[in-house]
């Protein structure tokens, strides 16, 4: 059973002031356990499970609205799981967190206030070096228009295929469903701590799984493919294009 009402969560690093939540940047000494404090303590113990939008211990996950972006949500396990490197993610009895995150996707367009088709949505988990919190979380939000176009123009099939995104060497493959979990598909690649995984619908059905590995200046933050302003479907952004205006760039918050 699912409980709770949506309350904004400020991230990358969130701090509590007088019972409220505010956003702050990635600064030295920030609390990397803030997400777990929120889910494991506040959401678990509060009668209405605030500040979680969903707190579902039976299915093993909570959902938090991120302050960064009107539609971005985070799916977080209700038990302590540090991140993508946790060995339990490769076990068949572990909840399929990607499938659960996808089931919550309609909260994204509801937050933005305009329709967003499934093929413009995505799920992303960052590598250990590419995150600022040490509690597992999947970002649920829109793709950037560039990434959607790059995925669609590549011939991605059931075998791993190289795809360059923002100069980073991802590999991609098409699957028909999210069962088994994408973690188990990528898990044969070695130490999972260095990996980032992104999931988005394929152009003609199924799902595209994207995988990058941290190296050199590439921190493997798959969140880079997401647009926390959802320009791909924002009517105001589309109007700017029709008027011949060039929209500015923005930086994503990485968590």
Coordinates of C-alpha atoms in Angstrom, one line a residue:
X1 CA 0.0 0.0 0.0
X2 CA 1.3 3.5 -0.8
X3 CA 1.1 6.5 1.5
X4 CA 2.1 10.1 1.7
X5 CA 1.8 13.5 0.1
X6 CA 4.3 15.3 -2.0
X7 CA 6.7 17.7 -0.4
X8 CA 9.7 19.4 -2.2
X9 CA 13.1 18.0 -1.6
X10 CA 16.1 20.3 -2.4
X11 CA 19.1 18.5 -3.8
X12 CA 22.0 18.1 -4.7
X13 CA 22.6 18.2 -1.0
X14 CA 19.6 18.8 1.2
X15 CA 19.8 20.2 4.7
X16 CA 17.0 20.6 7.3
X17 CA 16.4 24.0 8.8
X18 CA 13.5 24.5 11.3
X19 CA 11.8 21.4 10.0
X20 CA 12.0 22.6 6.4
X21 CA 14.0 21.5 3.4
X22 CA 16.3 23.8 1.3
X23 CA 18.6 23.2 -1.6
X24 CA 22.3 23.8 -1.5
X25 CA 25.1 23.1 -3.9
X26 CA 27.8 20.4 -3.7
X27 CA 30.0 21.9 -0.9
X28 CA 32.8 20.4 1.3
X29 CA 31.4 18.6 4.3
X30 CA 27.8 18.3 3.0
X31 CA 25.8 15.4 4.5
X32 CA 26.0 12.5 2.1
X33 CA 23.4 10.6 4.2
X34 CA 20.6 13.2 4.0
X35 CA 18.5 11.1 1.7
X36 CA 18.6 8.1 4.1
X37 CA 17.8 10.3 7.1
X38 CA 14.7 11.6 5.2
X39 CA 13.5 8.2 4.1
X40 CA 14.7 6.0 6.9
X41 CA 13.8 8.4 9.7
X42 CA 11.3 11.0 8.7
X43 CA 9.2 9.2 6.1
X44 CA 9.3 5.9 8.0
X45 CA 8.2 7.5 11.3
X46 CA 5.8 10.3 10.3
X47 CA 2.1 9.4 10.5
X48 CA 1.6 10.7 6.9
X49 CA 5.0 9.6 5.7
X50 CA 6.1 13.2 5.0
X51 CA 8.1 14.4 3.2
X52 CA 7.7 11.4 0.9
X53 CA 5.2 11.5 -1.9
X54 CA 5.1 7.7 -1.6
X55 CA 6.3 5.4 1.2
X56 CA 5.7 1.8 0.3
X57 CA 7.6 -0.6 2.6
X58 CA 5.8 -3.6 1.1
X59 CA 7.2 -2.9 -2.4
X60 CA 10.4 -1.6 -0.8
X61 CA 10.5 2.0 -2.2
X62 CA 9.8 5.6 -1.4
X63 CA 9.4 8.5 -3.7
X64 CA 10.6 12.1 -3.1
X65 CA 9.8 15.2 -5.1
X66 CA 13.1 17.0 -5.9
X67 CA 13.1 20.8 -5.6
X68 CA 15.3 21.0 -8.7
X69 CA 12.9 20.8 -11.6
X70 CA 9.1 21.0 -11.3
X71 CA 8.7 17.4 -12.4
X72 CA 11.8 15.5 -11.1
X73 CA 11.2 12.7 -8.7
X74 CA 13.6 10.3 -6.9
X75 CA 12.9 6.7 -6.2
X76 CA 14.7 5.5 -3.1
X77 CA 14.6 2.1 -1.3
X78 CA 13.1 1.9 2.1
X79 CA 16.1 0.0 3.4
X80 CA 19.7 1.2 3.5
X81 CA 21.3 0.7 0.1
X82 CA 24.3 2.9 -0.6
X83 CA 24.2 3.0 -4.4
X84 CA 24.7 1.2 -7.7
X85 CA 27.6 -0.8 -6.2
X86 CA 25.5 -2.7 -3.7
X87 CA 25.7 -6.4 -4.4
X88 CA 22.0 -6.9 -3.4
X89 CA 20.9 -5.2 -6.7
X90 CA 22.0 -8.2 -8.6
X91 CA 19.9 -10.7 -6.6
X92 CA 16.6 -11.9 -8.2
X93 CA 14.7 -11.4 -4.9
X94 CA 15.6 -7.7 -4.7
X95 CA 12.8 -5.3 -5.8
X96 CA 13.0 -4.2 -9.4
X97 CA 13.6 -0.6 -8.7
X98 CA 13.8 0.5 -12.3
X99 CA 10.4 -1.1 -13.0
X100 CA 8.9 0.6 -9.9
X101 CA 10.4 3.9 -11.0
X102 CA 8.9 3.6 -14.4
X103 CA 5.5 2.8 -12.9
X104 CA 5.7 6.2 -11.2
X105 CA 6.6 8.2 -14.4
X106 CA 3.3 10.0 -14.8
X107 CA 4.1 12.1 -11.8
X108 CA 6.7 13.9 -14.0
X109 CA 4.2 15.5 -16.5
X110 CA 1.8 16.2 -13.6
X111 CA 4.6 18.2 -12.0
X112 CA 5.4 20.1 -15.1
X113 CA 1.8 20.8 -15.9
X114 CA 2.0 19.7 -19.6
X115 CA 1.9 16.3 -21.4
X116 CA 5.1 14.4 -21.7
X117 CA 5.0 11.2 -23.9
X118 CA 6.8 8.2 -22.5
X119 CA 9.6 8.3 -25.1
X120 CA 10.6 11.7 -23.7
X121 CA 11.0 10.3 -20.1
X122 CA 14.0 8.6 -18.6
X123 CA 15.4 6.9 -15.4
X124 CA 19.0 7.5 -14.3
X125 CA 21.2 6.3 -11.5
X126 CA 24.7 7.9 -11.2
X127 CA 28.0 6.1 -10.4
X128 CA 29.6 6.3 -6.9
X129 CA 31.9 9.1 -8.2
X130 CA 29.1 10.8 -10.0
X131 CA 26.7 11.3 -7.0
X132 CA 26.6 13.4 -3.9
X133 CA 24.4 11.1 -1.8
X134 CA 25.2 7.6 -0.4
X135 CA 21.6 6.3 -0.5
X136 CA 20.5 4.6 -3.7
X137 CA 18.2 6.8 -5.8
X138 CA 16.9 6.8 -9.3
X139 CA 16.2 10.1 -11.0
X140 CA 12.9 10.2 -12.9
X141 CA 12.6 13.1 -15.4
X142 CA 12.6 14.2 -19.0
X143 CA 15.4 13.5 -21.6
X144 CA 17.2 16.4 -23.3
X145 CA 16.1 16.8 -26.9
X146 CA 19.7 16.1 -28.0
X147 CA 19.8 12.7 -26.3
X148 CA 16.5 11.7 -27.7
X149 CA 17.6 12.5 -31.2
X150 CA 21.0 10.7 -30.7
X151 CA 19.3 7.6 -29.5
X152 CA 16.7 7.6 -32.3
X153 CA 19.3 8.0 -35.1
X154 CA 21.5 5.1 -33.9
X155 CA 20.7 1.5 -34.8
X156 CA 20.3 0.0 -31.3
X157 CA 19.5 -3.6 -31.1
X158 CA 19.8 -6.5 -28.6
X159 CA 23.6 -6.4 -28.7
X160 CA 25.6 -3.7 -26.9
X161 CA 26.3 -0.8 -29.3
X162 CA 28.5 2.2 -28.7
X163 CA 26.7 5.6 -28.5
X164 CA 28.5 8.9 -27.8
X165 CA 26.5 11.3 -25.6
X166 CA 28.0 14.6 -24.6
X167 CA 31.4 13.2 -25.5
X168 CA 31.0 10.3 -23.2
X169 CA 31.3 6.7 -24.5
X170 CA 28.0 5.0 -23.5
X171 CA 27.0 1.6 -24.7
X172 CA 23.4 0.9 -25.5
X173 CA 21.1 -2.1 -26.0
X174 CA 17.4 -2.7 -26.6
X175 CA 15.3 -4.8 -24.3
X176 CA 11.6 -5.6 -24.6
X177 CA 10.8 -5.2 -20.8
X178 CA 12.4 -4.1 -17.6
X179 CA 12.4 -7.7 -16.3
X180 CA 15.0 -8.7 -15.4
X181 CA 16.2 -5.6 -13.8
X182 CA 18.7 -3.5 -15.8
X183 CA 21.2 -3.9 -12.9
X184 CA 21.4 -7.6 -13.7
X185 CA 21.9 -6.9 -17.4
X186 CA 24.9 -4.6 -16.7
X187 CA 26.1 -6.5 -13.6
X188 CA 28.4 -8.8 -15.6
X189 CA 30.6 -5.8 -16.6
X190 CA 32.7 -5.8 -13.4
X191 CA 32.7 -3.4 -10.5
X192 CA 29.4 -1.7 -10.6
X193 CA 30.5 1.3 -8.5
X194 CA 32.0 2.9 -11.7
X195 CA 28.8 2.4 -13.8
X196 CA 25.9 4.7 -14.5
X197 CA 22.6 3.3 -16.0
X198 CA 20.0 5.2 -17.9
X199 CA 16.7 3.7 -19.1
X200 CA 14.4 5.3 -21.7
X201 CA 11.8 3.9 -24.2
X202 CA 13.0 2.7 -27.6
X203 CA 12.0 4.4 -30.8
X204 CA 9.8 1.5 -31.9
X205 CA 9.0 -0.1 -28.5
X206 CA 10.9 -1.7 -25.7
X207 CA 13.5 0.1 -23.6
X208 CA 17.0 1.4 -24.4
X209 CA 19.5 0.7 -21.6
X210 CA 22.5 3.0 -21.6
X211 CA 25.6 2.2 -19.6
X212 CA 28.7 4.4 -19.1
X213 CA 31.8 3.7 -16.9
X214 CA 33.7 6.4 -14.9
X215 CA 37.2 7.1 -16.2
X216 CA 39.4 10.1 -16.4
X217 CA 37.2 13.2 -16.4
X218 CA 34.0 11.2 -17.1
X219 CA 32.4 10.7 -13.7
X220 CA 29.6 8.5 -15.2
X221 CA 26.7 10.7 -14.2
X222 CA 23.9 9.4 -16.4
X223 CA 21.7 12.2 -15.0
X224 CA 23.5 14.4 -17.6
X225 CA 21.1 13.1 -20.2
X226 CA 18.1 14.5 -18.3
X227 CA 16.6 17.9 -18.6
X228 CA 15.2 19.1 -15.3
X229 CA 13.3 21.9 -17.2
X230 CA 11.8 19.4 -19.7
X231 CA 12.3 21.7 -22.7
X232 CA 11.5 18.8 -25.0
X233 CA 7.8 19.3 -24.3
X234 CA 7.6 22.7 -22.6
X235 CA 5.1 24.7 -24.7
X236 CA 7.0 27.9 -23.9
X237 CA 10.2 26.4 -25.2
X238 CA 8.5 25.3 -28.3
X239 CA 7.1 28.8 -28.8
X240 CA 10.6 30.2 -28.6
X241 CA 11.7 27.9 -31.4
X242 CA 8.8 28.9 -33.5
X243 CA 9.8 32.6 -33.0
X244 CA 13.3 31.8 -34.1
X245 CA 14.8 32.3 -30.7
X246 CA 17.7 30.2 -29.5
X247 CA 17.2 28.9 -26.0
X248 CA 20.0 29.1 -23.5
X249 CA 21.8 26.1 -22.0
X250 CA 21.4 25.0 -18.4
X251 CA 23.3 22.9 -16.0
X252 CA 21.8 19.8 -14.4
X253 CA 22.1 19.2 -10.7
X254 CA 23.9 15.9 -10.1
X255 CA 23.0 13.7 -7.1

